[in-house]
Amino acid sequence: DGPQRKKRKSEFGEVDKQLDILAIGTAVGSILLYSTVKGELQSKLDGGHDSRVNCVRWHQDSCCLYSCSDDKHIVEWNTQTCKVKCKWKGDNSSVTCLCISPDGKMLLSAGRTIKLWDLETKEVYRHFTGHATSVSSLMFTTVKPMNESKPFDGITGLYFLSGAIHDRLLSVWYIRSDRKEKNAVMSFTVTDEPTFVDLTVSEVKEEPVKLAVVCRDGQLHLFEHILNGYCKKPLTPNSTIQIATPGNDGDSTPKPVPILAAAFCKDKQSLLLVYGNTLQPIIEKVSLTTTESHICLVRDIQKVLSLKTDAALTKVKTPVVNSDTKVLVPGIPGHSTAVKTPASGKEKKKSKRKPGETEESIEERLGALDIDVSKVKTPGGLPQTDSFAVLLVQGLESNDAEILNKVLNTKKDNIVKNTVARMPIHAVIPLLHELTKRLQGNPYSASLMVRWLKSVFTLHASYLSTLPDLIPQLGMLYQLMESRVKTLQKLSRLHGRLFILVTQVAASQRVQDVPEVNQTAKLVYEDDSSEEEGSDDEMIADKDSDENWDEDEEKEEQSDEQDMTVEKEINGDSDLEPENESEEE
């Protein structure tokens, strides 16, 4: 009977009634309408989406609701009848964000590409290139065009802003009368992925747009810029706000407090900051009077954030932990520990003394489940890639040469690639500086550093391309590579010549190393008889030996005996008889 009662009421009362309703999209595809005044669920919108709802937006007339989902569709709901008014396909991939134009006649939708829809015809009015990843925020920055000479049709000449996950650039787009320009006209650069964006809408021509961007690293960046056309360079923040603890009460080091959200107040000069714990956030109003580029607010939130539980309401007993015990919580990959209570040994001894106890206590069972990390070793003794990434970050932050040598001297391409992929983005530039320094040293270490450089450039190219001061950051590396490439041609020529020389020397050595046939006489007989007689007899002996070479063994023995007798008779000059002697041997 809820919708019927609403229909009878006046339009003004209807709007008032709807102001307290909160629309909540669910992971299963339904939308819940929750009344904040009554504190109860008012109605449920079903049958629109098959997959999780990514974004829900109220229309200006407040009885119409738009939603988008992972099922690639956009649905227009009538919240009075709780039924689907219209449903159409919004993208080829999941639609992640929606935004309604100031006049309520157009709708922006975004997955990765951004589309502007005409809500009457449900047709695409304009296309924009969008982002490489899924868009997480869309909002109009102006309500009137800057150029007031042309008649305003409600949408042409307006600017809107978009941000995406894993993207450090917020893009500003301009809606033109023609369809030529599809790219962003300007962009704002921040330190990490934007998680919350708020802005003051520019209503007058010369009024600058104020932008507050909260990043995943807990910082708040403030921008102030007049939107007046194309701007090539990414704009850096006018000021950055961080919150930290004072560092008193035994802990001397101040700790950063993450900012969760920020919103401009109606006066456009002060901000509402939400910071601390997501379970108990602290909301504070801060006036922006200073012009400093970096502001750090000191807030003591330790007492405020301590979660108190009533002992009477819970049966769970919390263990008493000594003050000197340090418990590591999940944080950077690779840091994990098994929490063991120091008093467990004594309690085990006590439990053993109890007579008649056969079953082990729960504490003993839990103790038995603790895995000794020192016994678990990876094959080859090398640490896993997640600990390599942690070691690399520690080495870069502490500038520890021993840790850096251990990590950077690895030769396995797979480990290098995984380490670079898992390291945090803020460590990429320090790693490049370290690699540049090492490239100037020993040629052997330089060959190892090239593998790291290749992995860094292939895996973090998108991050490096967003840095505004990339060229001065990598200037030394560019010069080093250019100087080495210049000498490459000369070195290759020298290498070719040296290769020819070395091969020739090696070939000549091989020829010299072949053992020569020893041609010196083994026996020498000298006699006074004439040379002619001796030479004739030598020729006869030569003939005999040559003819008898290929004959049977018996004939060979006979010829040997004949030769011996001939030689004994002759006793001639032996200058010309080395061959006969070798044959006889």
Coordinates of C-alpha atoms in Angstrom, one line a residue:
D1 CA 0.0 0.0 0.0
G2 CA 3.0 2.3 0.2
P3 CA 3.1 3.4 -3.5
Q4 CA -0.7 3.9 -3.6
R5 CA -0.6 6.2 -0.5
K6 CA 2.2 8.2 -2.1
K7 CA 0.2 8.8 -5.3
R8 CA -2.6 10.5 -3.4
K9 CA -0.2 13.0 -1.8
S10 CA 0.8 16.3 -3.4
E11 CA 4.0 16.6 -5.4
F12 CA 5.8 18.7 -2.7
G13 CA 5.0 16.1 0.0
E14 CA 6.1 13.4 -2.3
V15 CA 9.5 15.0 -2.8
D16 CA 9.8 15.5 1.0
K17 CA 8.9 11.8 1.5
Q18 CA 11.6 10.7 -0.9
L19 CA 14.4 12.8 0.6
D20 CA 15.0 10.3 3.4
I21 CA 15.3 7.2 1.1
L22 CA 18.8 5.7 0.6
A23 CA 19.2 3.4 -2.4
I24 CA 21.7 0.5 -1.9
G25 CA 22.9 -1.7 -4.7
T26 CA 23.7 -5.3 -3.8
A27 CA 26.1 -7.9 -5.1
V28 CA 23.2 -10.2 -6.3
G29 CA 21.7 -7.5 -8.6
S30 CA 18.7 -6.2 -6.5
I31 CA 18.4 -2.6 -5.1
L32 CA 17.2 -1.9 -1.5
L33 CA 15.4 1.3 -0.7
Y34 CA 16.1 2.1 3.0
S35 CA 14.3 4.8 4.9
T36 CA 16.7 6.7 7.2
V37 CA 13.9 8.3 9.2
K38 CA 12.1 5.1 10.0
G39 CA 15.3 3.1 10.2
E40 CA 13.8 0.2 8.2
L41 CA 13.7 -1.3 4.7
Q42 CA 11.0 0.4 2.7
S43 CA 11.0 -1.6 -0.6
K44 CA 13.2 -3.8 -2.8
L45 CA 13.7 -3.4 -6.6
D46 CA 14.1 -6.8 -8.3
G47 CA 14.3 -8.1 -11.9
G48 CA 16.6 -5.5 -13.3
H49 CA 20.1 -6.9 -13.1
D50 CA 21.6 -10.4 -13.2
S51 CA 24.9 -9.5 -11.7
R52 CA 26.3 -7.1 -9.0
V53 CA 25.1 -3.5 -9.0
N54 CA 28.1 -1.1 -9.4
C55 CA 26.5 2.4 -9.2
V56 CA 23.1 3.9 -8.3
R57 CA 22.0 7.5 -9.1
W58 CA 18.8 9.4 -8.3
H59 CA 17.3 11.6 -10.9
Q60 CA 16.4 15.2 -10.1
D61 CA 12.6 14.4 -10.0
S62 CA 13.5 11.9 -7.2
C63 CA 11.0 9.2 -8.2
C64 CA 13.3 7.9 -10.9
L65 CA 16.5 5.9 -10.2
Y66 CA 19.3 4.7 -12.6
S67 CA 21.6 1.8 -11.9
C68 CA 24.3 0.0 -13.8
S69 CA 25.8 -3.5 -13.3
D70 CA 28.4 -6.1 -14.3
D71 CA 25.8 -7.5 -16.7
K72 CA 26.6 -4.6 -19.1
H73 CA 23.1 -3.0 -18.8
I74 CA 21.7 0.3 -17.5
V75 CA 18.3 0.2 -15.8
E76 CA 15.8 3.1 -15.3
W77 CA 13.6 2.4 -12.3
N78 CA 10.2 3.8 -11.2
T79 CA 10.6 3.8 -7.4
Q80 CA 6.9 4.3 -6.8
T81 CA 5.8 1.2 -8.6
C82 CA 9.1 -0.6 -7.8
K83 CA 9.3 -1.8 -11.4
V84 CA 11.8 -1.5 -14.3
K85 CA 10.9 1.5 -16.5
C86 CA 13.5 0.9 -19.2
K87 CA 16.6 -1.3 -19.7
W88 CA 19.3 -1.1 -22.3
K89 CA 22.8 -2.3 -23.0
G90 CA 25.3 0.3 -21.9
D91 CA 28.7 -1.2 -22.9
N92 CA 30.4 -4.3 -24.2
S93 CA 32.0 -4.8 -20.7
S94 CA 30.6 -4.1 -17.3
V95 CA 29.3 -0.6 -16.6
T96 CA 30.9 0.7 -13.4
C97 CA 29.8 4.4 -13.0
L98 CA 26.9 6.7 -13.8
C99 CA 26.3 10.5 -13.6
I100 CA 23.2 12.5 -14.6
S101 CA 23.6 15.9 -16.3
P102 CA 22.7 19.1 -14.5
D103 CA 19.5 19.6 -16.6
G104 CA 18.5 15.9 -16.1
K105 CA 18.2 15.2 -19.8
M106 CA 21.5 13.4 -20.3
L107 CA 23.2 10.5 -18.6
L108 CA 27.0 9.7 -18.5
S109 CA 27.9 6.0 -18.3
A110 CA 31.4 4.5 -18.1
G111 CA 33.0 1.1 -18.1
R112 CA 36.4 1.9 -19.6
T113 CA 35.1 4.1 -22.4
I114 CA 32.7 6.9 -21.5
K115 CA 29.3 7.4 -23.2
L116 CA 26.8 10.3 -23.0
W117 CA 23.2 9.1 -23.5
D118 CA 20.1 11.0 -24.4
L119 CA 17.6 9.9 -21.8
E120 CA 14.6 10.4 -24.0
T121 CA 15.7 8.3 -27.0
K122 CA 18.2 6.1 -25.0
E123 CA 20.7 6.6 -27.8
V124 CA 24.5 7.6 -27.6
Y125 CA 24.9 11.3 -28.0
R126 CA 28.8 11.4 -27.6
H127 CA 31.7 8.9 -27.2
F128 CA 34.8 9.6 -25.2
T129 CA 38.0 7.4 -25.1
G130 CA 37.9 7.0 -21.3
H131 CA 40.6 5.1 -19.3
A132 CA 42.6 1.9 -19.5
T133 CA 41.0 0.6 -16.4
S134 CA 37.4 0.6 -15.0
V135 CA 36.1 4.1 -14.2
S136 CA 35.3 4.7 -10.5
S137 CA 34.1 8.3 -10.4
L138 CA 32.1 10.5 -12.8
M139 CA 30.9 14.1 -12.1
F140 CA 30.0 17.3 -13.9
T141 CA 32.3 20.3 -13.0
T142 CA 30.3 23.1 -14.7
V143 CA 26.5 23.8 -15.0
K144 CA 26.9 26.5 -17.6
P145 CA 29.2 26.8 -20.7
M146 CA 32.2 29.2 -20.4
N147 CA 31.4 30.6 -23.8
E148 CA 28.1 32.4 -23.3
S149 CA 27.8 33.9 -26.8
K150 CA 26.1 30.7 -28.2
P151 CA 22.7 29.5 -27.1
F152 CA 22.9 26.8 -24.4
D153 CA 21.2 23.5 -25.2
G154 CA 21.7 22.1 -21.7
I155 CA 24.8 19.9 -22.4
T156 CA 27.1 21.4 -25.0
G157 CA 30.1 23.3 -23.6
L158 CA 30.0 21.6 -20.2
Y159 CA 33.0 19.9 -18.6
F160 CA 33.0 16.7 -16.6
L161 CA 35.6 14.8 -14.5
S162 CA 36.5 11.1 -14.4
G163 CA 38.8 8.9 -12.4
A164 CA 39.6 5.2 -12.7
I165 CA 41.0 2.4 -10.5
H166 CA 44.9 2.0 -10.6
D167 CA 45.1 5.3 -12.4
R168 CA 46.9 8.3 -10.9
L169 CA 45.4 10.8 -13.4
L170 CA 41.9 12.3 -13.1
S171 CA 40.8 13.4 -16.6
V172 CA 38.6 16.4 -17.5
W173 CA 36.5 16.1 -20.7
Y174 CA 34.7 18.8 -22.8
I175 CA 31.4 18.2 -24.5
R176 CA 31.6 19.8 -27.9
S177 CA 28.9 20.6 -30.5
D178 CA 30.7 18.3 -33.0
R179 CA 31.9 14.8 -32.6
K180 CA 35.6 15.4 -33.5
E181 CA 37.4 15.6 -30.2
K182 CA 37.1 12.4 -28.0
N183 CA 40.2 12.8 -25.8
A184 CA 40.6 14.5 -22.4
V185 CA 41.3 18.3 -22.4
M186 CA 43.2 18.3 -19.2
S187 CA 44.2 16.0 -16.3
F188 CA 45.1 16.3 -12.6
T189 CA 47.9 14.1 -11.2
V190 CA 47.8 12.6 -7.7
T191 CA 50.1 10.3 -5.6
D192 CA 48.0 7.1 -5.7
E193 CA 44.7 5.7 -6.9
P194 CA 41.8 8.1 -6.1
T195 CA 39.2 6.6 -3.7
F196 CA 37.0 9.6 -3.0
V197 CA 36.5 12.8 -5.1
D198 CA 34.5 15.9 -4.3
L199 CA 34.4 19.3 -6.1
T200 CA 32.7 22.7 -6.1
V201 CA 30.7 23.2 -9.3
S202 CA 31.7 26.3 -11.3
E203 CA 28.6 28.4 -11.9
V204 CA 30.2 31.7 -13.2
K205 CA 32.7 32.0 -16.1
E206 CA 35.7 33.1 -14.1
E207 CA 35.0 31.0 -11.0
P208 CA 37.7 28.2 -10.6
V209 CA 36.7 24.6 -9.9
K210 CA 37.9 23.4 -6.5
L211 CA 38.7 19.7 -6.4
A212 CA 39.4 17.5 -3.3
V213 CA 40.8 14.0 -4.1
V214 CA 41.4 11.4 -1.4
C215 CA 44.0 8.8 -2.4
R216 CA 44.5 5.2 -1.3
D217 CA 47.7 6.2 0.5
G218 CA 45.6 8.3 2.9
Q219 CA 46.5 11.8 1.5
L220 CA 44.2 14.5 0.4
H221 CA 45.1 16.6 -2.6
L222 CA 43.4 20.0 -3.3
F223 CA 43.3 21.5 -6.8
E224 CA 42.0 24.9 -7.9
H225 CA 41.8 25.6 -11.6
I226 CA 39.7 27.7 -14.1
L227 CA 38.4 25.4 -16.8
N228 CA 39.1 27.3 -20.0
G229 CA 40.1 24.8 -22.8
Y230 CA 43.0 22.5 -23.5
C231 CA 45.9 22.0 -21.1
K232 CA 48.8 19.7 -22.2
K233 CA 50.6 19.1 -18.9
P234 CA 49.0 17.2 -16.0
L235 CA 48.1 19.7 -13.2
T236 CA 49.8 19.1 -9.8
P237 CA 47.9 19.8 -6.6
N238 CA 47.9 23.3 -5.0
S239 CA 48.2 21.7 -1.6
T240 CA 48.3 18.3 0.0
I241 CA 46.9 17.5 3.5
Q242 CA 48.1 14.7 5.7
I243 CA 47.1 13.8 9.3
A244 CA 49.6 12.3 11.8
T245 CA 49.7 11.4 15.5
P246 CA 51.7 13.7 17.8
G247 CA 54.2 11.0 18.8
N248 CA 53.9 11.3 22.6
D249 CA 53.1 8.8 25.3
G250 CA 56.1 6.5 25.0
D251 CA 55.9 6.3 21.2
S252 CA 58.2 9.0 19.9
T253 CA 57.6 8.4 16.2
P254 CA 54.5 10.1 14.7
K255 CA 52.3 7.7 12.7
P256 CA 50.2 8.7 9.7
V257 CA 46.4 8.7 10.1
P258 CA 44.6 7.8 6.8
I259 CA 42.0 10.3 5.5
L260 CA 39.0 8.3 4.3
A261 CA 36.9 11.0 2.6
A262 CA 36.6 14.8 2.2
A263 CA 33.8 17.1 1.1
F264 CA 33.5 20.9 0.6
C265 CA 31.0 22.8 2.8
K266 CA 28.5 25.2 1.3
D267 CA 30.8 28.2 1.7
K268 CA 33.3 26.4 -0.6
Q269 CA 36.1 27.6 1.7
S270 CA 36.0 24.9 4.4
L271 CA 36.3 21.1 4.2
L272 CA 34.8 18.2 6.1
L273 CA 37.5 15.6 6.7
V274 CA 36.7 12.0 7.6
Y275 CA 39.8 10.2 9.0
G276 CA 40.9 7.4 11.3
N277 CA 39.2 4.0 11.6
T278 CA 36.4 2.9 9.2
L279 CA 34.6 1.5 12.2
Q280 CA 34.8 4.7 14.2
P281 CA 35.6 7.6 11.8
I282 CA 36.2 11.1 13.1
I283 CA 34.6 13.9 11.1
E284 CA 36.1 17.4 11.4
K285 CA 35.6 20.7 9.8
V286 CA 38.8 22.4 8.6
S287 CA 39.0 25.9 7.1
L288 CA 41.4 26.4 4.2
T289 CA 43.0 29.8 4.9
T290 CA 46.7 28.8 4.3
T291 CA 48.5 28.8 1.0
E292 CA 51.1 26.2 1.9
S293 CA 51.7 23.4 -0.5
H294 CA 51.9 20.7 2.2
I295 CA 49.9 20.7 5.4
C296 CA 50.2 18.1 8.1
L297 CA 47.5 18.2 10.8
V298 CA 48.5 16.7 14.2
R299 CA 45.6 14.8 15.8
D300 CA 45.8 12.5 18.8
I301 CA 43.3 9.8 17.9
Q302 CA 44.7 6.8 19.9
K303 CA 42.2 7.4 22.8
V304 CA 39.3 8.0 20.5
L305 CA 39.8 4.9 18.4
S306 CA 40.2 2.4 21.2
L307 CA 37.2 0.1 20.7
K308 CA 35.6 -0.7 24.1
T309 CA 33.6 -3.9 24.6
D310 CA 31.2 -4.4 27.5
A311 CA 32.3 -7.5 29.5
A312 CA 28.7 -8.3 30.5
L313 CA 27.5 -8.5 26.8
T314 CA 30.2 -10.9 25.5
K315 CA 31.3 -14.4 26.6
V316 CA 34.5 -14.2 24.6
K317 CA 37.5 -13.8 26.9
T318 CA 40.4 -11.8 25.6
P319 CA 43.9 -13.2 26.4
V320 CA 46.2 -11.1 28.6
V321 CA 49.2 -10.1 26.6
N322 CA 52.4 -8.7 28.1
S323 CA 53.3 -5.1 27.2
D324 CA 56.7 -6.2 25.7
T325 CA 55.0 -8.7 23.3
K326 CA 55.0 -7.5 19.7
V327 CA 52.3 -8.7 17.4
L328 CA 52.7 -8.3 13.6
V329 CA 49.5 -7.7 11.7
P330 CA 49.1 -8.5 8.0
G331 CA 50.5 -5.7 5.9
I332 CA 53.3 -5.8 3.4
P333 CA 53.5 -9.2 1.7
G334 CA 56.1 -11.4 3.3
H335 CA 55.5 -10.2 6.9
S336 CA 53.8 -12.9 8.9
T337 CA 54.3 -14.5 12.2
A338 CA 52.7 -17.2 14.4
V339 CA 51.5 -15.5 17.6
K340 CA 52.5 -17.6 20.6
T341 CA 51.7 -16.7 24.2
P342 CA 54.8 -16.8 26.5
A343 CA 53.0 -18.5 29.3
S344 CA 52.0 -21.5 27.2
G345 CA 54.9 -23.6 28.5
K346 CA 54.0 -23.2 32.2
E347 CA 50.3 -24.0 31.5
K348 CA 51.3 -27.2 29.7
K349 CA 53.3 -28.3 32.7
K350 CA 50.4 -27.6 35.0
S351 CA 48.0 -29.5 32.7
K352 CA 50.3 -32.6 32.8
R353 CA 50.2 -32.7 36.6
K354 CA 46.4 -33.1 36.6
P355 CA 45.6 -36.7 37.6
G356 CA 43.4 -38.7 35.2
E357 CA 43.5 -36.3 32.3
T358 CA 43.9 -38.3 29.0
E359 CA 42.6 -35.8 26.4
E360 CA 44.8 -32.9 25.2
S361 CA 43.7 -29.4 25.9
I362 CA 42.7 -27.1 23.1
E363 CA 45.7 -24.9 23.8
E364 CA 48.0 -27.9 23.3
R365 CA 46.3 -28.7 20.1
L366 CA 46.7 -25.1 18.8
G367 CA 50.4 -25.2 19.9
A368 CA 50.9 -28.4 17.9
L369 CA 49.4 -26.6 14.8
D370 CA 52.0 -23.8 14.9
I371 CA 54.4 -24.2 12.0
D372 CA 58.1 -23.5 12.5
V373 CA 59.0 -21.1 9.8
S374 CA 62.7 -22.0 10.0
K375 CA 62.0 -25.6 8.9
V376 CA 60.1 -24.6 5.8
K377 CA 62.7 -23.9 3.1
T378 CA 62.1 -23.1 -0.5
P379 CA 63.9 -25.2 -3.1
G380 CA 67.4 -24.0 -3.8
G381 CA 67.5 -21.9 -0.6
L382 CA 66.3 -18.8 -2.3
P383 CA 63.5 -16.7 -0.7
Q384 CA 60.1 -16.4 -2.5
T385 CA 59.5 -13.5 -4.8
D386 CA 57.2 -11.8 -2.3
S387 CA 60.0 -11.6 0.2
F388 CA 62.3 -10.5 -2.6
A389 CA 60.0 -7.6 -3.2
V390 CA 60.0 -6.7 0.5
L391 CA 63.8 -7.0 0.7
L392 CA 64.2 -4.8 -2.3
V393 CA 62.0 -2.1 -0.8
Q394 CA 63.8 -2.3 2.5
G395 CA 67.2 -2.1 0.8
L396 CA 66.1 1.0 -1.3
E397 CA 64.7 2.8 1.8
S398 CA 67.7 2.1 4.1
N399 CA 70.2 2.3 1.2
D400 CA 71.7 -1.0 2.4
A401 CA 74.2 -2.3 -0.2
E402 CA 74.3 -5.8 1.2
I403 CA 70.5 -6.3 0.8
L404 CA 70.5 -4.7 -2.6
N405 CA 73.4 -6.9 -3.8
K406 CA 71.6 -10.0 -2.6
V407 CA 68.4 -9.1 -4.5
L408 CA 69.9 -7.4 -7.7
N409 CA 72.5 -10.1 -8.4
T410 CA 70.0 -12.8 -9.1
K411 CA 70.2 -14.2 -12.6
K412 CA 66.8 -15.9 -13.0
D413 CA 64.5 -13.9 -15.3
N414 CA 61.4 -15.3 -13.7
I415 CA 62.4 -14.1 -10.2
V416 CA 63.3 -10.7 -11.5
K417 CA 59.9 -10.3 -13.3
N418 CA 57.8 -11.4 -10.3
T419 CA 59.8 -9.2 -7.9
V420 CA 59.3 -6.1 -10.1
A421 CA 55.6 -7.0 -10.5
R422 CA 55.0 -7.2 -6.8
M423 CA 57.0 -4.2 -5.6
P424 CA 55.0 -1.1 -4.6
I425 CA 54.7 1.7 -7.1
H426 CA 56.5 4.3 -4.9
A427 CA 59.7 2.2 -5.1
V428 CA 60.0 2.3 -8.9
I429 CA 61.8 5.6 -9.2
P430 CA 64.4 4.8 -6.4
L431 CA 65.0 1.4 -8.1
L432 CA 65.7 3.1 -11.4
H433 CA 68.2 5.5 -9.7
E434 CA 69.9 2.5 -8.1
L435 CA 70.1 0.6 -11.4
T436 CA 71.5 3.7 -13.2
K437 CA 74.2 4.0 -10.5
R438 CA 75.1 0.3 -10.9
L439 CA 75.1 0.5 -14.7
Q440 CA 78.1 2.9 -14.6
G441 CA 80.2 0.3 -12.7
N442 CA 81.5 -3.2 -13.5
P443 CA 80.4 -4.5 -17.0
Y444 CA 79.4 -7.8 -15.4
S445 CA 77.0 -6.1 -12.9
A446 CA 75.7 -3.9 -15.7
S447 CA 74.7 -7.0 -17.7
L448 CA 72.6 -8.1 -14.7
M449 CA 71.1 -4.6 -14.2
V450 CA 69.8 -4.6 -17.8
R451 CA 67.4 -7.5 -16.9
W452 CA 65.9 -5.4 -14.1
L453 CA 65.6 -2.4 -16.3
K454 CA 63.8 -4.4 -18.9
S455 CA 61.3 -5.7 -16.4
V456 CA 60.7 -2.3 -14.8
F457 CA 60.0 -0.6 -18.2
T458 CA 57.7 -3.4 -19.4
L459 CA 55.7 -3.8 -16.2
H460 CA 55.6 -0.2 -14.9
A461 CA 55.4 1.7 -18.2
S462 CA 51.9 3.0 -17.5
Y463 CA 53.0 4.5 -14.2
L464 CA 56.2 6.0 -15.5
S465 CA 54.3 7.7 -18.4
T466 CA 52.1 9.5 -15.9
L467 CA 55.1 11.2 -14.1
P468 CA 55.3 14.9 -15.0
D469 CA 59.1 15.0 -14.3
L470 CA 60.0 11.8 -16.0
I471 CA 62.7 13.2 -18.3
P472 CA 64.8 14.8 -15.6
Q473 CA 64.3 11.7 -13.4
L474 CA 65.7 9.4 -16.2
G475 CA 68.2 11.9 -17.8
M476 CA 71.3 10.2 -16.5
L477 CA 70.0 6.8 -17.8
Y478 CA 69.3 8.3 -21.2
Q479 CA 72.8 9.8 -21.5
L480 CA 74.4 6.5 -20.3
M481 CA 72.4 4.5 -22.9
E482 CA 73.2 6.9 -25.7
S483 CA 77.0 6.9 -25.0
R484 CA 77.0 3.1 -24.9
V485 CA 75.1 2.8 -28.2
K486 CA 77.4 5.3 -29.9
T487 CA 80.4 3.1 -29.2
L488 CA 78.6 -0.1 -30.2
Q489 CA 79.5 0.1 -34.0
K490 CA 83.2 0.7 -33.2
L491 CA 83.2 -2.1 -30.7
S492 CA 81.5 -4.5 -33.1
R493 CA 84.2 -3.7 -35.8
L494 CA 87.0 -4.2 -33.2
H495 CA 85.3 -7.5 -32.1
G496 CA 85.3 -8.8 -35.7
R497 CA 88.9 -8.0 -36.3
L498 CA 90.0 -9.5 -33.0
F499 CA 87.9 -12.6 -33.7
I500 CA 89.8 -13.0 -37.1
L501 CA 93.2 -12.5 -35.4
V502 CA 92.4 -14.9 -32.6
T503 CA 91.2 -17.7 -35.0
Q504 CA 94.3 -17.3 -37.2
V505 CA 96.6 -17.5 -34.2
A506 CA 94.8 -20.6 -32.9
A507 CA 95.0 -22.2 -36.4
S508 CA 98.8 -21.5 -36.7
Q509 CA 99.3 -23.0 -33.2
R510 CA 97.4 -26.1 -34.2
V511 CA 99.7 -26.6 -37.2
Q512 CA 102.8 -26.1 -35.0
D513 CA 101.6 -28.5 -32.4
V514 CA 101.4 -31.5 -34.9
P515 CA 104.4 -33.9 -34.0
E516 CA 107.0 -34.1 -36.8
V517 CA 108.3 -37.5 -38.1
N518 CA 111.7 -38.2 -36.7
Q519 CA 114.0 -38.6 -39.7
T520 CA 117.4 -39.0 -38.0
A521 CA 119.2 -42.3 -38.5
K522 CA 119.0 -44.9 -35.7
L523 CA 122.2 -46.7 -36.7
V524 CA 125.2 -45.4 -38.7
Y525 CA 127.9 -47.7 -40.2
E526 CA 131.0 -46.1 -41.6
D527 CA 133.4 -47.9 -44.0
D528 CA 136.3 -47.0 -46.3
S529 CA 134.8 -48.6 -49.4
S530 CA 133.9 -46.4 -52.4
E531 CA 130.6 -44.5 -52.5
E532 CA 129.5 -45.8 -55.9
E533 CA 129.6 -49.4 -54.9
G534 CA 127.7 -48.6 -51.8
S535 CA 125.0 -46.7 -53.6
D536 CA 124.4 -49.5 -56.2
D537 CA 123.9 -52.0 -53.5
E538 CA 121.6 -49.7 -51.6
M539 CA 119.4 -49.5 -54.7
I540 CA 119.3 -53.3 -54.9
A541 CA 118.3 -53.5 -51.3
D542 CA 115.6 -50.8 -51.9
K543 CA 114.1 -52.8 -54.8
D544 CA 114.0 -56.0 -52.7
S545 CA 112.3 -54.4 -49.9
D546 CA 109.7 -52.6 -52.1
E547 CA 108.8 -55.8 -54.0
N548 CA 108.5 -57.9 -50.9
W549 CA 106.2 -55.4 -49.0
D550 CA 102.9 -56.8 -50.1
E551 CA 103.8 -60.5 -50.0
D552 CA 102.9 -63.2 -47.4
E553 CA 104.4 -63.4 -44.0
E554 CA 106.8 -66.3 -44.9
K555 CA 108.2 -64.3 -47.9
E556 CA 108.5 -61.2 -45.7
E557 CA 110.6 -63.2 -43.2
Q558 CA 112.8 -64.5 -46.0
S559 CA 113.3 -61.0 -47.5
D560 CA 114.2 -59.6 -44.1
E561 CA 116.9 -62.3 -43.7
Q562 CA 118.2 -61.4 -47.2
D563 CA 118.2 -57.7 -46.4
M564 CA 120.1 -58.4 -43.2
T565 CA 122.8 -60.4 -45.1
V566 CA 123.0 -57.8 -47.9
E567 CA 123.5 -55.0 -45.3
K568 CA 126.2 -57.0 -43.5
E569 CA 128.0 -57.6 -46.8
I570 CA 127.6 -54.0 -48.0
N571 CA 128.4 -51.8 -44.9
G572 CA 128.0 -48.8 -47.2
D573 CA 127.3 -45.1 -46.6
S574 CA 124.0 -44.6 -44.8
D575 CA 123.1 -41.0 -45.9
L576 CA 120.4 -42.2 -48.2
E577 CA 118.9 -45.2 -46.2
P578 CA 116.5 -44.0 -43.5
E579 CA 113.5 -45.7 -45.2
N580 CA 115.1 -49.1 -45.3
E581 CA 116.0 -48.9 -41.7
S582 CA 112.5 -47.9 -40.6
E583 CA 111.0 -50.8 -42.7
E584 CA 113.4 -53.3 -41.1
E585 CA 112.5 -52.1 -37.7

